């Protein structure tokens, strides 16, 4: 609970938690700070938007329709409620009335059960990003707003998150091949809905957002009872923590350049001494293919011990008078079907020649048993965690070693690109953005 009065944060001349409709000029000013974007011409890829049909994302679409014409709305139907298909079609009709092309994305393999919200979120983002790649979009606009940011910071503070966690969500999150952009973080939920009311645009309210069986919903409803000055406190805390996070990420990038070398095989060479804890945590996250870094206390213990160990799906080895960080074999993803563009183990993207017969072709770890001449003299424990292609239970290619089985000549040219979900150094944008347009 925040006891003292907090001054209202101002964003492009307006109170962040004002209930007044968002002007087109204010939205355009905000977007100008989040570029650069492709020219607004049909021969360039469109800017994509994730539109659920709710008040936040539909307001984003409405504002964006006046900002530029070359847009693509992506509407995801989770199929978890009987009426979801009808709501998706209704949303597409509303987008078409705004002259925004829309594409329906249906999730067919999402089952009800434990961790439903988390699994739905992961499936939604995976499908959205795949659609962006299909249409050549490099920017995806999301409808998170000021209340979402303040709520996230409040929840993280209640769970004793560190300073970087209190940054909440960024204006821009950079992922491989795409930027996730949240242009509404300076506008309140109520302001967005009032914008739609003023424009006589209806939206869909998802009943799951009021289902108090979900802990996140219960926490959100508690947060909504707070006064604007309390929300302002957490919004400001998120902005301040975001500035701190970007400063630390710049420092981390400088240290990485000095003390670590990332290898295309997914290993990291760290020199004779382990780097600082923050850098070490970032390396563990990327090499382990994780979305979040390990607990800082565990990284501190590992650094203090300075001995070979495993942590968060990675393995530390002292090899030829230097530390090596590699994937832990037991933690790697199971085998999966090989397709062009498949992401395996949250770290490697597969690219296959057009002539390859994909039926029965699988991706899995290379494992042990590779002849020394195939390993090019490298130790077996390093090669065991490389991605490999398998067919009928037999290893047929290890692209990082340049090896292809004699009976699979079409696999020459196949490659795995190391592209973890979260890169070691970040280009994300947190905190206050410039407001001098």
mmCIF file of C-alpha atoms in Angstrom, residues 90 146 195 267-268 301 373:
data_model
loop_
_atom_site.group_PDB
_atom_site.id
_atom_site.type_symbol
_atom_site.label_atom_id
_atom_site.label_comp_id
_atom_site.label_asym_id
_atom_site.label_seq_id
_atom_site.Cartn_x
_atom_site.Cartn_y
_atom_site.Cartn_z
ATOM 1 C CA UNK A 90 -17.231 -10.314 -35.013
ATOM 2 C CA UNK A 146 -0.761 1.605 -18.273
ATOM 3 C CA UNK A 195 -11.866 6.373 -26.948
ATOM 4 C CA UNK A 267 28.528 -22.814 -26.182
ATOM 5 C CA UNK A 268 30.054 -19.848 -24.372
ATOM 6 C CA UNK A 301 26.794 -19.789 -5.120
ATOM 7 C CA UNK A 373 37.276 -37.888 -37.036
#
